[in-house]
Tab-separated table of C-alpha atoms in Angstrom:
chain	number	residue	atom	x	y	z
A	1	MET	CA	99.569	92.779	114.311
A	2	GLU	CA	98.677	92.416	118.005
A	3	GLN	CA	97.205	95.935	118.136
A	4	ILE	CA	95.141	95.322	114.934
A	5	VAL	CA	93.774	92.015	116.238
A	6	GLN	CA	92.880	93.586	119.607
A	7	ALA	CA	91.235	96.612	117.939
A	8	ILE	CA	89.062	94.568	115.592
A	9	GLN	CA	88.272	91.895	118.175
A	10	SER	CA	87.236	94.363	120.825
A	11	SER	CA	83.849	94.829	119.149
A	12	ASN	CA	83.261	91.017	119.102
A	13	ASN	CA	80.500	91.678	116.645
A	14	PRO	CA	79.409	88.497	114.681
A	15	ILE	CA	78.181	89.377	111.173
A	16	GLY	CA	77.810	85.960	109.461
A	17	VAL	CA	79.347	82.706	108.394
A	18	ILE	CA	81.663	81.646	105.574
A	19	GLU	CA	79.780	80.140	102.655
A	20	GLU	CA	82.517	79.383	100.201
A	21	VAL	CA	86.308	79.777	99.820
A	22	HIS	CA	87.992	79.997	96.368
A	23	GLY	CA	91.664	80.768	96.860
A	24	PRO	CA	91.804	84.309	98.253
A	25	VAL	CA	88.068	84.843	97.521
A	26	VAL	CA	85.732	84.306	100.493
A	27	ASP	CA	81.916	84.452	100.218
A	28	VAL	CA	80.092	85.218	103.415
A	29	ILE	CA	76.420	84.879	104.315
A	30	CYS	CA	75.632	87.960	106.469
A	31	ASP	CA	72.894	88.791	108.921
A	32	ARG	CA	73.357	92.423	107.709
A	33	LEU	CA	75.404	93.749	104.791
A	34	PRO	CA	78.597	95.516	105.786
A	35	PRO	CA	79.678	98.470	103.612
A	36	LEU	CA	82.219	97.987	100.888
A	37	HIS	CA	85.869	97.986	101.982
A	38	GLN	CA	84.840	97.004	105.557
A	39	ALA	CA	87.418	94.803	107.364
A	40	LEU	CA	86.081	91.510	108.579
A	41	PHE	CA	87.866	88.729	110.500
A	42	CYS	CA	87.599	85.211	111.794
A	43	VAL	CA	89.671	83.111	114.160
A	44	VAL	CA	90.777	79.463	113.548
A	45	ASP	CA	92.979	77.651	116.054
A	46	GLN	CA	94.096	81.029	117.508
A	47	GLN	CA	95.123	82.245	114.077
A	48	ASN	CA	93.507	85.388	112.787
A	49	TYR	CA	92.295	85.879	109.184
A	50	LEU	CA	91.440	89.300	107.872
A	51	PHE	CA	89.160	90.002	104.870
A	52	GLU	CA	88.157	93.155	102.931
A	53	VAL	CA	84.653	93.433	101.455
A	54	TYR	CA	84.682	94.141	97.748
A	55	LEU	CA	81.295	93.057	96.442
A	56	HIS	CA	77.664	92.651	97.483
A	57	LEU	CA	76.352	89.550	95.724
A	58	ASP	CA	72.761	89.891	96.857
A	59	ALA	CA	70.787	90.992	99.893
A	60	ARG	CA	72.558	88.579	102.274
A	61	ARG	CA	75.850	87.590	100.638
A	62	ILE	CA	79.118	89.438	100.232
A	63	ARG	CA	82.365	88.639	98.447
A	64	ALA	CA	85.627	89.532	100.242
A	65	ILE	CA	89.359	89.124	99.484
A	66	ALA	CA	91.390	87.405	102.175
A	67	LEU	CA	94.619	89.249	103.307
A	68	HIS	CA	96.192	86.098	104.549
A	69	PRO	CA	96.621	82.499	103.142
A	70	THR	CA	93.241	80.728	103.330
A	71	GLY	CA	94.536	77.264	103.953
A	72	GLY	CA	92.923	76.904	107.409
A	73	LEU	CA	89.430	78.433	106.425
A	74	ARG	CA	86.302	76.280	105.981
A	75	ARG	CA	82.568	76.639	105.505
A	76	GLY	CA	80.497	77.586	108.462
A	77	LEU	CA	83.150	79.560	110.368
A	78	THR	CA	81.818	82.687	112.197
A	79	VAL	CA	82.864	85.978	110.643
A	80	PHE	CA	83.091	89.112	112.828
A	81	ASP	CA	82.824	92.795	111.882
A	82	SER	CA	85.586	95.183	112.780
A	83	ASP	CA	83.307	98.229	112.533
A	84	GLY	CA	85.523	99.954	110.011
A	85	PRO	CA	88.066	99.703	107.218
A	86	LEU	CA	91.476	98.161	107.824
A	87	ARG	CA	93.525	100.248	110.348
A	88	VAL	CA	97.223	100.385	111.152
A	89	PRO	CA	99.004	101.521	114.268
A	90	VAL	CA	100.781	104.898	113.874
A	91	THR	CA	103.528	106.452	116.038
A	92	PRO	CA	106.608	108.614	115.489
A	93	ASP	CA	108.574	105.526	116.669
A	94	CYS	CA	107.768	103.819	113.371
A	95	LEU	CA	110.937	105.308	111.908
A	96	ASN	CA	113.939	102.937	111.640
A	97	ARG	CA	111.567	100.013	111.271
A	98	VAL	CA	110.560	97.463	108.622
A	99	LEU	CA	106.886	96.566	108.758
A	100	ASP	CA	104.314	94.592	106.781
A	101	MET	CA	101.001	96.084	105.436
A	102	PHE	CA	99.342	95.714	108.848
A	103	GLY	CA	102.109	97.562	110.763
A	104	ALA	CA	103.479	94.376	112.187
A	105	PRO	CA	107.314	94.095	112.500
A	106	LEU	CA	109.343	92.297	109.835
A	107	ASP	CA	112.745	93.226	111.288
A	108	GLY	CA	112.562	91.036	114.410
A	109	GLY	CA	111.858	93.983	116.631
A	110	SER	CA	108.978	94.556	119.058
A	111	SER	CA	105.535	95.680	118.000
A	112	LEU	CA	104.795	99.427	117.732
A	113	GLU	CA	103.766	100.701	121.087
A	114	THR	CA	100.713	102.929	120.427
A	115	THR	CA	96.988	103.158	120.922
A	116	GLU	CA	96.398	105.342	117.834
A	117	MET	CA	95.046	103.540	114.846
A	118	ARG	CA	94.491	105.076	111.356
A	119	SER	CA	92.317	103.766	108.491
A	120	ILE	CA	94.245	103.109	105.337
A	121	ILE	CA	91.299	104.179	103.274
A	122	SER	CA	90.496	107.888	103.594
A	123	PRO	CA	89.671	110.772	101.315
A	124	PRO	CA	92.362	113.214	100.093
A	125	ALA	CA	92.984	116.378	102.036
A	126	LEU	CA	90.349	119.106	101.510
A	127	LEU	CA	91.127	121.506	98.669
A	128	SER	CA	91.178	124.360	101.180
A	129	GLU	CA	93.974	122.633	103.155
A	130	THR	CA	96.219	121.792	100.227
A	131	ALA	CA	99.337	123.805	99.411
A	132	PRO	CA	100.567	124.578	95.887
A	133	ALA	CA	103.933	123.710	94.586
A	134	THR	CA	106.406	126.251	95.886
A	135	GLY	CA	109.597	125.191	94.129
A	136	ILE	CA	111.831	122.290	93.245
A	137	LEU	CA	113.197	119.797	95.747
A	138	GLU	CA	116.945	119.586	95.208
A	139	SER	CA	118.326	116.087	95.247
A	140	GLY	CA	121.981	116.827	94.698
A	141	ILE	CA	121.888	114.653	91.516
A	142	LYS	CA	123.017	116.930	88.628
A	143	VAL	CA	121.126	115.539	85.688
A	144	ILE	CA	117.819	115.366	87.614
A	145	ASP	CA	118.047	118.825	89.237
A	146	LEU	CA	119.009	120.403	85.897
A	147	LEU	CA	116.717	118.696	83.287
A	148	CYS	CA	113.850	117.014	85.142
A	149	PRO	CA	113.641	118.571	88.603
A	150	PHE	CA	111.542	117.164	91.354
A	151	VAL	CA	108.602	119.313	92.333
A	152	LYS	CA	108.331	119.855	96.019
A	153	GLY	CA	105.168	118.042	97.066
A	154	GLY	CA	104.822	116.566	93.610
A	155	LYS	CA	104.981	113.119	92.059
A	156	THR	CA	107.895	111.667	90.021
A	157	GLY	CA	107.956	108.459	88.025
A	158	LEU	CA	111.068	106.390	87.347
A	159	PHE	CA	110.371	104.381	84.160
A	160	GLY	CA	112.804	101.586	83.393
A	161	GLY	CA	113.469	97.877	83.093
A	162	ALA	CA	115.453	95.547	85.362
A	163	GLY	CA	119.050	96.407	86.054
A	164	VAL	CA	119.140	100.018	84.965
A	165	GLY	CA	119.464	101.510	88.476
A	166	LYS	CA	115.952	102.242	89.860
A	167	THR	CA	116.722	100.904	93.309
A	168	VAL	CA	120.106	102.755	93.451
A	169	LEU	CA	118.400	106.031	92.484
A	170	ILE	CA	115.649	105.462	95.112
A	171	MET	CA	118.253	104.906	97.812
A	172	GLU	CA	120.167	108.044	96.795
A	173	PHE	CA	116.864	110.027	96.985
A	174	MET	CA	116.380	108.761	100.523
A	175	HIS	CA	119.948	109.817	101.376
A	176	ALA	CA	119.282	113.311	99.852
A	177	ILE	CA	116.075	113.894	101.773
A	178	VAL	CA	117.708	112.900	105.106
A	179	SER	CA	120.991	114.756	104.577
A	180	LEU	CA	119.982	117.785	102.558
A	181	HIS	CA	116.466	118.490	103.844
A	182	GLN	CA	116.458	116.728	107.219
A	183	GLY	CA	113.258	114.975	106.184
A	184	VAL	CA	111.964	111.445	106.529
A	185	SER	CA	111.344	108.664	103.956
A	186	VAL	CA	108.654	106.038	103.700
A	187	PHE	CA	109.455	103.133	101.340
A	188	ALA	CA	106.673	100.860	100.018
A	189	GLY	CA	107.738	97.589	98.491
A	190	VAL	CA	104.696	96.650	96.415
A	191	GLY	CA	105.007	93.041	95.345
A	192	GLU	CA	108.731	93.174	96.229
A	193	ARG	CA	110.789	90.011	95.993
A	194	ILE	CA	111.993	89.046	99.461
A	195	ARG	CA	115.640	88.899	98.240
A	196	GLU	CA	115.373	92.518	96.943
A	197	GLY	CA	113.743	93.674	100.128
A	198	HIS	CA	116.406	92.065	102.308
A	199	GLU	CA	119.227	93.539	100.237
A	200	LEU	CA	117.664	96.988	100.260
A	201	TRP	CA	117.111	96.943	103.994
A	202	HIS	CA	120.828	96.122	104.668
A	203	GLU	CA	122.026	98.626	102.085
A	204	MET	CA	119.923	101.307	103.761
A	205	GLN	CA	121.478	100.458	107.083
A	206	ASP	CA	125.007	100.610	105.566
A	207	ALA	CA	124.181	104.007	104.015
A	208	GLY	CA	123.119	105.344	107.399
A	209	VAL	CA	119.608	106.470	106.423
A	210	MET	CA	117.442	103.961	108.235
A	211	PRO	CA	117.051	106.016	111.447
A	212	ARG	CA	114.853	108.426	109.412
A	213	THR	CA	113.238	105.856	107.199
A	214	LEU	CA	110.233	103.504	107.424
A	215	MET	CA	110.024	100.535	105.125
A	216	LEU	CA	106.774	98.552	104.437
A	217	PHE	CA	106.636	95.446	102.323
A	218	GLY	CA	103.783	93.571	100.612
A	219	GLN	CA	105.761	90.695	99.310
A	220	MET	CA	105.298	89.014	95.941
A	221	ASP	CA	103.985	85.682	97.402
A	222	GLU	CA	101.346	87.389	99.477
A	223	SER	CA	97.572	87.775	98.720
A	224	PRO	CA	96.648	90.187	95.934
A	225	GLY	CA	94.725	92.103	98.586
A	226	VAL	CA	97.982	92.786	100.447
A	227	ARG	CA	99.861	93.826	97.287
A	228	PHE	CA	96.925	96.073	96.363
A	229	ARG	CA	96.707	97.805	99.714
A	230	VAL	CA	100.335	98.067	100.899
A	231	GLY	CA	100.714	101.327	98.961
A	232	LEU	CA	97.752	102.853	100.823
A	233	SER	CA	99.255	101.571	104.080
A	234	ALA	CA	102.570	103.306	103.320
A	235	LEU	CA	100.714	106.485	102.343
A	236	THR	CA	98.795	106.447	105.628
A	237	TYR	CA	102.138	106.456	107.481
A	238	ALA	CA	103.463	109.220	105.229
A	239	GLU	CA	100.393	111.348	105.967
A	240	TYR	CA	100.834	110.712	109.722
A	241	LEU	CA	104.463	111.804	109.580
A	242	ARG	CA	103.572	114.844	107.570
A	243	ASP	CA	100.880	115.934	109.925
A	244	THR	CA	102.700	115.144	113.225
A	245	LEU	CA	106.331	116.016	112.357
A	246	GLY	CA	105.631	118.772	109.772
A	247	LYS	CA	108.708	117.779	107.731
A	248	GLU	CA	109.505	116.855	104.252
A	249	VAL	CA	108.297	113.381	103.607
A	250	LEU	CA	109.605	111.337	100.765
A	251	LEU	CA	107.292	108.526	99.682
A	252	LEU	CA	108.983	105.862	97.532
A	253	MET	CA	107.008	103.065	95.800
A	254	ASP	CA	108.556	100.120	94.011
A	255	ASN	CA	106.777	99.100	91.930
A	256	VAL	CA	103.553	100.897	91.012
A	257	PHE	CA	102.943	98.593	88.101
A	258	ARG	CA	102.639	95.634	90.530
A	259	PHE	CA	99.945	97.621	92.293
A	260	VAL	CA	98.021	97.810	89.022
A	261	GLN	CA	98.659	94.030	88.450
A	262	ALA	CA	97.262	93.219	91.940
A	263	GLY	CA	94.167	95.282	91.091
A	264	SER	CA	93.769	93.341	87.834
A	265	GLU	CA	94.126	90.113	89.723
A	266	ILE	CA	91.399	91.120	92.195
A	267	SER	CA	89.151	92.314	89.352
A	268	GLY	CA	89.407	88.856	87.745
A	269	LEU	CA	88.734	87.088	91.062
A	270	LEU	CA	85.537	89.146	91.481
A	271	GLY	CA	84.337	88.160	88.041
A	272	ARG	CA	84.523	91.550	86.430
A	273	MET	CA	84.792	91.738	82.557
A	274	PRO	CA	88.318	92.814	81.517
A	275	ALA	CA	88.710	96.117	79.707
A	276	THR	CA	91.474	97.411	77.369
A	277	VAL	CA	94.417	95.055	76.938
A	278	GLY	CA	92.992	92.860	79.697
A	279	TYR	CA	93.247	95.417	82.442
A	280	GLN	CA	90.495	95.909	85.058
A	281	PRO	CA	87.658	98.298	84.043
A	282	THR	CA	88.351	100.212	87.339
A	283	LEU	CA	91.991	100.933	86.402
A	284	MET	CA	91.726	104.753	86.234
A	285	SER	CA	89.805	105.085	89.476
A	286	GLU	CA	92.148	102.733	91.408
A	287	VAL	CA	95.247	104.644	90.297
A	288	ALA	CA	93.600	107.921	91.203
A	289	GLU	CA	92.557	106.678	94.586
A	290	LEU	CA	96.247	106.188	95.401
A	291	GLN	CA	97.754	109.149	93.557
A	292	GLU	CA	95.290	111.858	94.662
A	293	ARG	CA	96.198	111.357	98.336
A	294	ILE	CA	99.847	112.157	97.577
A	295	ILE	CA	99.571	115.904	98.244
A	296	SER	CA	101.078	118.750	100.273
A	297	THR	CA	99.161	120.560	102.989
A	298	ARG	CA	99.891	123.401	105.399
A	299	SER	CA	101.423	120.823	107.761
A	300	GLY	CA	104.107	119.662	105.350
A	301	ASP	CA	104.963	118.153	102.029
A	302	ILE	CA	104.781	114.665	100.605
A	303	THR	CA	107.031	114.169	97.571
A	304	ALA	CA	106.504	110.894	95.808
A	305	VAL	CA	109.070	108.943	93.729
A	306	GLU	CA	107.511	105.934	92.066
A	307	ALA	CA	109.258	103.226	90.083
A	308	VAL	CA	107.144	102.104	87.147
A	309	TYR	CA	107.729	99.024	84.975
A	310	VAL	CA	106.900	99.624	81.299
A	311	PRO	CA	105.539	96.459	79.591
A	312	ALA	CA	107.406	95.709	76.362
A	313	ASP	CA	108.840	99.286	76.530
A	314	ASP	CA	105.372	100.581	75.406
A	315	MET	CA	104.720	104.047	77.001
A	316	THR	CA	101.209	103.896	75.489
A	317	ASP	CA	100.280	100.907	77.671
A	318	PRO	CA	96.958	101.783	79.500
A	319	ALA	CA	98.516	101.196	82.970
A	320	VAL	CA	101.527	103.434	82.143
A	321	SER	CA	99.207	106.145	80.659
A	322	ALA	CA	96.983	106.023	83.743
A	323	ILE	CA	99.995	106.575	85.986
A	324	LEU	CA	101.523	109.198	83.750
A	325	ALA	CA	98.422	111.377	83.939
A	326	HIS	CA	99.165	112.041	87.636
A	327	LEU	CA	102.869	112.676	87.462
A	328	ASP	CA	104.710	116.060	87.603
A	329	THR	CA	108.092	114.645	86.532
A	330	THR	CA	108.943	111.673	84.270
A	331	VAL	CA	112.399	110.187	84.544
A	332	ILE	CA	113.305	107.642	81.915
A	333	LEU	CA	116.113	105.238	82.749
A	334	SER	CA	117.746	103.977	79.537
A	335	ARG	CA	119.644	100.752	79.058
A	336	SER	CA	121.652	102.429	76.253
A	337	GLN	CA	123.014	105.008	78.770
A	338	ALA	CA	124.082	102.111	81.004
A	339	ALA	CA	125.879	100.544	77.935
A	340	LYS	CA	127.828	103.757	77.578
A	341	GLY	CA	128.821	103.818	81.241
A	342	ILE	CA	126.602	106.795	81.937
A	343	TYR	CA	125.477	106.622	85.561
A	344	PRO	CA	122.795	107.484	86.656
A	345	THR	CA	121.247	106.068	83.506
A	346	VAL	CA	118.814	108.966	83.042
A	347	ASP	CA	117.989	109.699	79.402
A	348	PRO	CA	118.164	113.518	79.397
A	349	LEU	CA	116.097	113.927	76.178
A	350	GLN	CA	113.174	111.621	77.001
A	351	SER	CA	112.917	112.684	80.673
A	352	SER	CA	110.797	115.720	81.398
A	353	SER	CA	108.924	117.740	83.938
A	354	THR	CA	105.730	119.729	83.787
A	355	MET	CA	107.472	122.451	85.775
A	356	MET	CA	110.125	123.058	83.100
A	357	ASP	CA	108.757	126.535	82.740
A	358	ARG	CA	110.497	129.903	82.850
A	359	THR	CA	108.124	131.394	85.378
A	360	PHE	CA	108.619	128.452	87.808
A	361	LEU	CA	112.359	127.789	87.326
A	362	GLY	CA	113.542	131.241	86.650
A	363	ASN	CA	115.329	132.561	83.580
A	364	ARG	CA	118.789	131.233	84.418
A	365	HIS	CA	117.781	127.666	85.105
A	366	TYR	CA	115.434	127.503	82.170
A	367	TYR	CA	118.028	128.991	79.732
A	368	VAL	CA	120.809	126.601	80.835
A	369	ALA	CA	118.551	123.484	80.789
A	370	GLU	CA	117.263	124.302	77.280
A	371	ASN	CA	120.745	124.883	75.909
A	372	VAL	CA	122.164	121.757	77.421
A	373	ARG	CA	119.198	119.730	75.997
A	374	GLU	CA	119.774	121.343	72.582
A	375	HIS	CA	123.488	120.346	72.602
A	376	LEU	CA	122.662	116.751	73.565
A	377	ALA	CA	119.906	116.456	70.957
A	378	ARG	CA	122.163	117.812	68.170
A	379	TYR	CA	124.829	115.311	69.244
A	380	GLN	CA	122.296	112.505	69.042
A	381	GLU	CA	121.303	113.643	65.494
A	382	LEU	CA	124.956	113.575	64.380
A	383	GLU	CA	125.911	110.198	65.924
A	384	ASP	CA	125.139	108.197	62.733
A	385	ILE	CA	127.167	110.580	60.533
A	386	ILE	CA	130.089	110.426	63.009
A	387	ALA	CA	129.950	106.625	63.059
A	388	MET	CA	130.057	106.379	59.179
A	389	LEU	CA	132.174	109.326	58.143
A	390	GLY	CA	134.032	110.383	61.221
A	391	LEU	CA	134.017	113.562	63.291
A	392	GLU	CA	136.103	115.364	60.579
A	393	ALA	CA	133.119	115.274	58.190
A	394	LEU	CA	131.158	117.728	60.312
A	395	SER	CA	131.326	121.510	60.077
A	396	GLU	CA	133.462	123.389	62.599
A	397	LYS	CA	130.309	124.517	64.443
A	398	ASP	CA	128.963	120.978	64.715
A	399	GLN	CA	132.306	119.651	65.843
A	400	ARG	CA	132.303	122.237	68.636
A	401	ILE	CA	128.678	121.303	69.663
A	402	VAL	CA	129.602	117.586	69.643
A	403	MET	CA	132.673	118.139	71.742
A	404	ARG	CA	130.831	120.183	74.327
A	405	ALA	CA	127.871	117.744	74.315
A	406	ARG	CA	130.138	114.730	74.976
A	407	LYS	CA	131.672	116.621	77.968
A	408	LEU	CA	128.267	117.628	79.253
A	409	GLN	CA	127.133	114.042	78.987
A	410	ARG	CA	130.008	112.859	81.092
A	411	TYR	CA	129.723	115.805	83.523
A	412	LEU	CA	126.073	114.814	84.234
A	413	THR	CA	127.372	111.546	85.694
A	414	GLN	CA	128.229	111.264	89.309
A	415	PRO	CA	129.090	108.753	92.042
A	416	PHE	CA	126.392	108.059	94.683
A	417	HIS	CA	126.875	108.117	98.432
A	418	VAL	CA	124.947	104.821	98.786
A	419	MET	CA	127.345	103.082	96.411
A	420	ASP	CA	130.634	104.035	98.114
A	421	ALA	CA	131.354	100.483	99.271
A	422	HIS	CA	130.715	99.030	95.896
A	423	SER	CA	132.324	101.530	93.546
A	424	GLY	CA	135.288	102.609	95.713
A	425	ILE	CA	134.477	106.202	94.683
A	426	GLN	CA	133.398	108.782	97.262
A	427	GLY	CA	129.850	109.838	96.618
A	428	VAL	CA	129.144	113.465	95.920
A	429	SER	CA	126.149	115.835	96.077
A	430	VAL	CA	126.134	118.991	93.956
A	431	LYS	CA	123.942	121.979	94.629
A	432	LEU	CA	121.769	123.212	91.794
A	433	ASP	CA	123.478	126.601	91.661
A	434	GLN	CA	126.894	124.955	91.154
A	435	THR	CA	125.469	122.704	88.483
A	436	LEU	CA	124.148	125.711	86.564
A	437	THR	CA	127.476	127.543	86.964
A	438	ASP	CA	129.429	124.559	85.540
A	439	CYS	CA	127.014	124.042	82.612
A	440	GLU	CA	127.194	127.750	81.748
A	441	ALA	CA	130.999	127.390	81.618
A	442	PHE	CA	130.677	124.262	79.327
A	443	LEU	CA	128.327	126.164	76.974
A	444	ARG	CA	130.654	129.160	76.804
A	445	GLY	CA	133.604	126.966	76.006
A	446	ASP	CA	135.557	127.469	79.191
A	447	TYR	CA	136.335	123.760	79.390
A	448	ASP	CA	137.016	123.175	75.701
A	449	ALA	CA	140.598	122.280	76.529
A	450	VAL	CA	139.794	119.878	79.389
A	451	PRO	CA	139.890	116.174	78.395
A	452	GLU	CA	136.566	114.294	78.490
A	453	GLU	CA	137.806	111.857	81.112
A	454	GLN	CA	138.281	114.652	83.620
A	455	CYS	CA	134.508	115.421	83.345
A	456	TYR	CA	133.439	111.891	84.161
A	457	MET	CA	132.161	110.666	87.539
A	458	ARG	CA	132.928	113.723	89.633
A	459	GLY	CA	131.127	116.499	91.483
A	460	SER	CA	131.414	120.116	90.398
A	461	MET	CA	134.200	121.169	88.041
A	462	GLN	CA	135.634	123.445	90.732
A	463	GLU	CA	136.305	120.485	93.100
A	464	GLY	CA	139.312	118.200	92.836
A	465	ARG	CA	138.954	114.553	91.811
């Protein structure tokens, strides 16, 4: 925070005085109108307050959203211009740190030592500088690599409710990027509960992935302006690490729906008329502003994994639809899978990827994935008949399909590295080629004589328990 304050105060450029304060909304009478999204500040009793301009009320008045609690503000205070949007300090030393939206430490460590500041609001990379998808990013997680693979430099959404394993999956992705690809991770806690953030930080330390990870938090009790902008702040750090280190950067956001909620809250504070289902009229453009900057360039890749809460399990909700339009891969986490003891709780039939294409994956991967999905879909169709009449009522062909599908279902479970201490089972990571080999063997019937329990919670079939 010290660097930010010094940077914005160095101009010492008065722009006006506070006219009114309504919660996080601050109206300012200006000598000259600052542009939208300009960062303003004032100082009260040596405490600094930052604002972001959102609305021009008339020729002399602007409406801003405070990024700090407004308890000490009052009418008549002098407001200063920072001569630009909000900026954060960037440095390669930001790894292994926990920061807030402004780049100030939350982990009790020292401030970032740097003179370089980057604006959190910037346009996407030029089309001429972007790089197309070149392949899939292996995570070592069998069910994801096989049925809904991550696109290198693409965007993946994890859709699920509370307690189905979103945080565990996110931690395992971080572990995979660090161990398999020697990349770095940037985690954005958007509206995160402080308890969850604290637990995640310590679990990341225990898993040994913090030295190549940066965590930023905009906590649930903070201003909607902070919750709305912490995702852009994390993306600014991800872009910096991509451009300076030239490595794989994994950007994780939990939860993107809270970003939409913060935007809706700001929209209401500004007096805008609500649109569909009460969401802000600027929903599509706000989501696009964030998503369109997540892109790969010649310098390196940014692969995003975003947790998304689905209101009332309605995938047609306007916020969910707006986010879905930008995603390459959709991973649905199912509570019914958790009830069966299937971990990770990925629903293999509802999850999908736009890159599930023969020309992109290759004939082998495409053939195996389609056949596995067909077996699991047929098993789901027959579950009611099996429950009522028993397995013996099925034809011999269907019995064989059900038997293989149940083994495939259990084979696609696996223990995670980040859960070693909790589960007591050594975590495993399985290469995609090995997963394809094992699934081909299941489909041929090579493991028809193997008991189902021997397929559950293990790595490849060639490895011992």
